[in-house]
Amino acid sequence: MRFWKRAWDGAECDVTPEAVFFERRRFLGQTAAGLAALAGGGLLGARSVSAGPAVAGLMPVARNPAFDLAEALTTEKAAGSYNNFYEFGFGKTIQAASRKLPIDPWRIEVGGLCDAPFALDLDDLVKKVTLEERIYRFRCVETWSMVVPWTGFPLSELVRLAGPKAEAKYLKIESFLDPKAAPHQSAPYPWPYTEGLTQAEAVNELAFLAVGIYGKPLPTQHGAPIRLVTPWKYGFKSAKSVTRFTFVAKRPETFWMALGADEYGFFANINPKVDHVRWSQAKEHRLGTGETLPTKLFNGYEAQVAGLYKGLEKERIFY
Ligand SMILES: Nc1nc2c(c(=O)[nH]1)N[C@H]1C(S)=C(S)[C@@H](COP(=O)(O)O)O[C@H]1N2
Ligand SMILES: [Mo]
């Protein structure tokens, strides 16, 4: 089945290519340990489900024209009804299930190898940064893509607040752990969803923390109340509903690397000439339009990010 076709039809698609992989790599050997750890319950406790008043009250914000694109925006409906959020299921239609995630208040912890570790509610964190709107391309390794306006702030601002030490070479980024709200977290996968960036990637101007989309607070299916957006990398790097940032000396193992590093590498930069083991990356299918377009190196952001990989040519920097 050509899964993206179903998105154009607005129809539901049950299992996606990434989810198929996910199922194959179940951590069966770790079932008992995983379930015992999860039995401890959610880290985040009981909360209401409304978006934080401070975040909502700050929107909409001015758009930064430096990131404008000549391409048409994907519609809010197309982008918001075809999502990957495996904590809530393997299908694309997880909006309703994801609404069970309590997002207000939302605690953010920043620590590890830094001079000024901190823990703040998102409502207080957004007062310390400057929100802007940016239009970015977004490309999933499953070959669907979109162009959307995110509201948020550069990840470099959070890094600056923490003051990483010289030994900090990577930033580890973790999503929430709350199996009561997210039933799939009771299954034995390497939760919480974890991602990582090199220190240089984390302070690159494109690395963004989004708290909104289409001028409004993020709906839960897009990763409310705050998610990473790294538009030059495949979508799985853009961790949703993030709660912890840790500066570390060693390259962190990501969720997908733990499931199978042969298919999912650390860098996962977009390159139409480097095919994924199971599907070509040459073209992409724009959500909501039916268009098939050639995929661009670094998703069209080569000028901003190619320099990050000088000297890393021997590494596996694409997917
Ligand atoms: N916590 C978490 N973050 C996640 C995922 C996930 O399952 N859990 N899926 C990733 C994948 S595979 C993609 S393509 C994007 C999808 O983002 P979107 O649904 O907002 O388009 O989120 C990424 N971030
Ligand atoms: Mo993805």
Coordinates of C-alpha atoms and ligand atoms in Angstrom, one line a residue:
M1 CA 0.0 0.0 0.0
R2 CA 1.3 3.5 -0.8
F3 CA 0.7 5.0 2.6
W4 CA 1.1 8.6 1.6
K5 CA -1.8 8.3 -0.9
R6 CA -4.1 7.7 2.0
A7 CA -3.1 11.1 3.5
W8 CA -4.2 12.8 0.3
D9 CA -7.5 11.0 0.5
G10 CA -7.8 12.0 4.2
A11 CA -8.3 8.4 5.0
E12 CA -6.8 6.6 7.9
C13 CA -3.7 4.5 7.6
D14 CA -3.0 1.9 10.2
V15 CA 0.6 1.0 10.2
T16 CA 3.4 3.0 8.7
P17 CA 6.8 1.9 7.5
E18 CA 8.6 3.2 10.6
A19 CA 6.1 1.4 12.8
V20 CA 6.6 -1.9 10.9
F21 CA 10.3 -1.6 11.8
F22 CA 9.5 -0.7 15.3
E23 CA 7.4 -3.8 15.7
R24 CA 10.2 -6.0 14.4
R25 CA 12.7 -4.6 16.9
R26 CA 10.6 -5.2 20.0
F27 CA 12.9 -5.5 23.0
L28 CA 11.5 -8.9 23.9
G29 CA 14.5 -9.8 26.1
Q30 CA 13.9 -6.7 28.2
T31 CA 10.2 -7.1 28.6
A32 CA 10.3 -7.8 32.4
A33 CA 12.8 -5.1 33.2
G34 CA 11.0 -2.6 31.0
L35 CA 7.6 -3.2 32.5
A36 CA 9.0 -3.1 36.0
A37 CA 10.5 0.3 35.3
L38 CA 7.3 1.5 33.8
A39 CA 5.2 0.3 36.7
G40 CA 6.8 3.2 38.7
G41 CA 4.2 5.4 36.9
G42 CA 4.5 8.7 35.1
L43 CA 7.2 11.2 36.1
L44 CA 4.9 14.1 35.4
G45 CA 2.0 13.5 37.7
A46 CA -1.6 14.6 37.2
R47 CA -2.3 17.9 35.5
S48 CA -5.0 19.6 33.5
V49 CA -5.0 19.4 29.7
S50 CA -5.3 23.1 28.7
A51 CA -2.4 24.8 27.0
G52 CA -0.3 27.0 29.3
P53 CA -1.8 30.5 29.5
A54 CA 1.6 32.2 29.1
V55 CA 2.4 30.4 25.9
A56 CA -1.1 30.9 24.4
G57 CA -1.1 34.6 25.4
L58 CA 2.1 35.3 23.6
M59 CA 0.8 34.1 20.2
P60 CA 0.7 34.9 17.4
V61 CA 4.3 36.4 17.1
A62 CA 6.1 38.1 14.3
R63 CA 7.5 35.9 11.5
N64 CA 11.2 36.0 10.9
P65 CA 11.4 36.5 7.1
A66 CA 14.9 35.1 7.0
F67 CA 13.3 31.6 6.8
D68 CA 10.6 32.3 4.3
L69 CA 10.3 29.8 1.5
A70 CA 9.0 30.1 -2.0
E71 CA 6.8 27.0 -1.5
A72 CA 3.2 26.9 -0.5
L73 CA 2.3 26.2 3.1
T74 CA 0.9 22.8 3.9
T75 CA -2.6 23.2 5.2
E76 CA -3.1 23.0 9.0
K77 CA -5.5 20.1 8.5
A78 CA -3.1 18.0 6.3
A79 CA -0.2 18.6 8.7
G80 CA -2.3 18.0 11.8
S81 CA -4.0 14.8 10.7
Y82 CA -1.0 12.7 9.5
N83 CA 1.4 12.4 12.4
N84 CA 4.0 10.0 13.9
F85 CA 3.8 9.9 17.7
Y86 CA 4.4 6.3 18.7
E87 CA 3.8 6.9 22.4
F88 CA 0.1 7.0 21.3
G89 CA 0.0 4.3 18.6
F90 CA 1.4 3.1 15.3
G91 CA -1.2 4.8 13.1
K92 CA -1.1 8.3 11.7
T93 CA -4.4 9.3 13.3
I94 CA -3.3 9.7 16.9
Q95 CA -4.8 13.2 17.5
A96 CA -7.5 12.0 19.9
A97 CA -5.2 9.6 21.8
S98 CA -2.5 12.2 22.2
R99 CA -5.0 14.6 23.9
K100 CA -4.7 12.5 27.0
L101 CA -1.2 13.9 27.5
P102 CA -1.3 16.4 30.4
I103 CA 0.6 19.5 29.2
D104 CA 0.0 22.2 31.7
P105 CA 2.1 22.7 33.7
W106 CA 5.1 21.3 31.8
R107 CA 8.4 21.0 33.6
I108 CA 11.6 21.4 31.6
E109 CA 14.9 20.2 33.1
V110 CA 18.3 21.3 31.7
G111 CA 21.4 19.7 33.3
G112 CA 24.5 17.6 32.8
L113 CA 27.8 19.2 31.9
C114 CA 26.8 22.9 32.3
D115 CA 27.5 25.8 34.7
A116 CA 23.8 26.8 35.2
P117 CA 21.5 23.8 35.3
F118 CA 17.9 24.7 35.7
A119 CA 14.3 23.4 36.0
L120 CA 11.5 25.6 35.0
D121 CA 7.9 25.4 34.0
L122 CA 7.5 26.1 30.3
D123 CA 5.4 29.2 31.1
D124 CA 8.5 30.7 32.8
L125 CA 11.0 29.5 30.2
V126 CA 9.2 31.2 27.4
K127 CA 9.5 34.5 29.3
K128 CA 13.3 34.2 29.1
V129 CA 13.5 33.8 25.3
T130 CA 12.2 35.6 22.3
L131 CA 9.5 33.8 20.3
E132 CA 9.4 34.1 16.6
E133 CA 7.6 32.3 13.7
R134 CA 9.7 30.4 11.1
I135 CA 8.5 28.6 8.0
Y136 CA 10.4 25.3 7.6
R137 CA 10.3 22.3 5.4
F138 CA 9.9 19.1 7.2
R139 CA 10.7 15.6 5.8
C140 CA 10.0 12.2 7.3
V141 CA 12.2 9.2 6.3
E142 CA 8.9 7.6 5.2
T143 CA 9.1 10.1 2.3
W144 CA 6.2 12.4 3.2
S145 CA 6.9 16.1 3.7
M146 CA 5.3 19.4 4.6
V147 CA 6.0 23.1 4.9
V148 CA 4.7 24.6 8.1
P149 CA 5.0 27.8 10.2
W150 CA 6.4 26.9 13.7
T151 CA 6.4 29.4 16.6
G152 CA 9.2 29.0 19.0
F153 CA 12.8 30.0 19.8
P154 CA 16.3 28.8 18.8
L155 CA 17.6 25.9 20.8
S156 CA 20.8 28.0 21.1
E157 CA 18.9 30.2 23.5
L158 CA 18.3 27.3 25.9
V159 CA 21.9 26.2 25.5
R160 CA 23.0 29.8 26.3
L161 CA 20.9 29.9 29.5
A162 CA 22.6 26.6 30.7
G163 CA 26.2 27.6 29.9
P164 CA 27.6 24.2 28.8
K165 CA 31.1 23.3 29.9
A166 CA 33.9 22.6 27.4
E167 CA 33.6 18.9 28.0
A168 CA 30.0 18.9 26.8
K169 CA 30.2 17.5 23.2
Y170 CA 26.5 16.5 22.8
L171 CA 23.1 17.5 23.9
K172 CA 20.7 14.6 24.8
I173 CA 17.0 15.4 24.4
E174 CA 14.3 13.3 26.1
S175 CA 10.6 13.2 25.7
F176 CA 8.1 12.6 28.5
L177 CA 7.6 9.3 30.3
D178 CA 4.0 8.9 31.3
P179 CA 2.6 5.5 30.5
K180 CA -0.7 6.3 32.1
A181 CA -1.4 9.0 29.5
A182 CA 0.5 7.2 26.7
P183 CA -0.5 3.5 26.7
H184 CA 2.2 2.5 24.2
Q185 CA 4.8 3.4 26.8
S186 CA 3.8 0.3 28.6
A187 CA 5.2 -1.7 25.7
P188 CA 8.8 -2.7 26.0
Y189 CA 10.5 -0.1 23.8
P190 CA 13.4 2.0 24.9
W191 CA 11.3 4.9 26.3
P192 CA 11.5 7.7 26.8
Y193 CA 11.9 8.8 23.2
T194 CA 15.4 10.1 23.1
E195 CA 17.3 12.1 20.6
G196 CA 20.7 13.8 20.4
L197 CA 22.6 16.5 18.6
T198 CA 26.3 17.5 18.6
Q199 CA 27.0 20.7 20.5
A200 CA 27.6 22.5 17.1
E201 CA 24.3 21.2 15.7
A202 CA 22.4 22.3 18.9
V203 CA 23.6 25.9 18.5
N204 CA 23.2 26.0 14.7
E205 CA 20.7 28.8 13.8
L206 CA 18.2 26.2 12.4
A207 CA 17.8 24.1 15.5
F208 CA 14.5 25.2 16.9
L209 CA 12.2 24.5 19.9
A210 CA 8.6 24.9 18.8
V211 CA 5.8 25.7 21.2
G212 CA 3.3 26.6 18.4
I213 CA 2.3 25.9 14.8
Y214 CA 0.0 28.0 12.5
G215 CA 0.2 30.9 15.0
K216 CA -1.4 28.8 17.9
P217 CA 0.0 26.6 20.7
L218 CA 1.1 23.2 19.4
P219 CA -1.8 20.7 19.3
T220 CA -0.8 17.5 21.2
Q221 CA -0.4 15.4 18.0
H222 CA 2.4 17.8 16.9
G223 CA 4.3 17.4 20.2
A224 CA 2.7 19.8 22.7
P225 CA 3.7 21.8 24.6
I226 CA 7.3 21.9 23.2
R227 CA 9.2 19.9 20.6
L228 CA 12.4 20.0 18.8
V229 CA 12.5 20.9 15.1
T230 CA 15.7 20.1 13.1
P231 CA 14.6 20.7 9.5
W232 CA 17.8 19.4 7.7
K233 CA 17.4 16.0 9.4
Y234 CA 14.8 13.3 8.9
G235 CA 11.6 13.9 11.0
F236 CA 12.4 11.3 13.7
K237 CA 15.2 13.6 15.0
S238 CA 12.6 16.2 15.9
A239 CA 11.5 14.8 19.3
K240 CA 8.1 15.7 20.5
S241 CA 6.9 16.8 24.0
V242 CA 10.4 17.1 25.3
T243 CA 11.1 17.5 29.0
R244 CA 14.8 17.0 29.6
F245 CA 18.0 18.3 28.1
T246 CA 21.3 16.9 29.3
F247 CA 24.8 18.1 28.2
V248 CA 27.0 15.0 27.8
A249 CA 30.5 14.1 26.8
K250 CA 29.7 10.9 24.8
R251 CA 27.3 10.5 21.9
P252 CA 24.0 9.5 23.4
E253 CA 22.1 6.5 22.1
T254 CA 18.9 7.6 20.6
F255 CA 15.5 5.8 20.7
W256 CA 15.9 4.6 17.1
M257 CA 19.5 3.6 17.4
A258 CA 18.5 1.4 20.4
L259 CA 15.9 -0.2 18.2
G260 CA 18.3 -0.8 15.3
A261 CA 21.4 1.3 14.6
D262 CA 21.8 -0.5 11.3
E263 CA 18.7 1.3 10.0
Y264 CA 18.8 4.5 12.0
G265 CA 22.0 6.4 12.6
F266 CA 22.8 9.3 14.9
F267 CA 23.1 12.1 12.4
A268 CA 20.2 11.3 10.0
N269 CA 20.8 14.2 7.7
I270 CA 18.6 14.3 4.6
N271 CA 20.3 13.2 1.4
P272 CA 18.3 12.2 -1.7
K273 CA 21.3 10.1 -2.9
V274 CA 21.6 8.0 0.2
D275 CA 18.7 5.5 0.3
H276 CA 17.4 4.1 3.5
V277 CA 17.8 0.3 3.6
R278 CA 14.1 -0.2 2.8
W279 CA 13.1 2.8 0.7
S280 CA 14.5 5.4 -1.7
Q281 CA 14.9 8.9 -0.4
A282 CA 15.1 10.6 -3.9
K283 CA 11.6 11.9 -3.9
E284 CA 9.0 13.1 -1.4
H285 CA 5.2 13.4 -1.3
R286 CA 3.9 16.7 0.0
L287 CA 1.1 16.2 2.5
G288 CA -2.3 17.4 1.3
T289 CA -1.4 18.3 -2.3
G290 CA -0.6 15.1 -4.1
E291 CA 2.6 16.6 -5.4
T292 CA 5.8 14.4 -5.8
L293 CA 8.9 16.5 -5.5
P294 CA 12.7 15.8 -5.7
T295 CA 14.2 15.8 -2.2
K296 CA 17.0 18.3 -1.6
L297 CA 20.4 17.7 0.1
F298 CA 20.0 18.7 3.7
N299 CA 16.3 19.3 2.8
G300 CA 17.4 22.5 1.1
Y301 CA 19.4 23.8 4.1
E302 CA 22.8 23.0 2.8
A303 CA 24.1 26.6 3.1
Q304 CA 23.3 26.7 6.8
V305 CA 24.4 23.3 7.9
A306 CA 26.9 21.7 5.5
G307 CA 29.8 23.2 7.5
L308 CA 28.8 21.2 10.5
Y309 CA 30.0 18.0 8.9
K310 CA 33.4 19.1 7.7
G311 CA 35.9 16.6 9.1
L312 CA 33.1 14.0 9.8
E313 CA 33.1 12.6 6.2
K314 CA 34.2 9.1 7.5
E315 CA 31.1 9.0 9.8
R316 CA 27.7 7.9 8.7
I317 CA 26.2 11.4 8.5
F318 CA 23.2 10.5 6.3
Y319 CA 20.3 8.6 7.9
Ligands
LIG1 N1 8.3 11.7 21.3 C1 8.2 11.5 19.9 N2 8.7 12.3 19.1 C2 8.6 12.1 17.7 C3 8.0 10.9 17.2 C4 7.5 10.0 18.2 O1 7.0 8.9 17.9 N3 7.6 10.3 19.5 N4 8.0 10.6 15.9 C5 9.0 11.3 15.1 C6 8.8 11.2 13.6 S1 9.1 9.7 13.0 C7 8.3 12.2 12.8 S2 8.3 12.1 11.2 C8 7.9 13.5 13.4 C9 6.5 13.8 13.0 O2 6.1 15.1 13.4 P1 4.7 15.7 13.1 O3 3.7 14.6 13.5 O4 4.5 16.9 13.9 O5 4.6 15.9 11.6 O6 7.9 13.5 14.9 C10 9.1 12.8 15.4 N5 9.1 13.0 16.9
MO2 MO 9.3 10.0 10.7

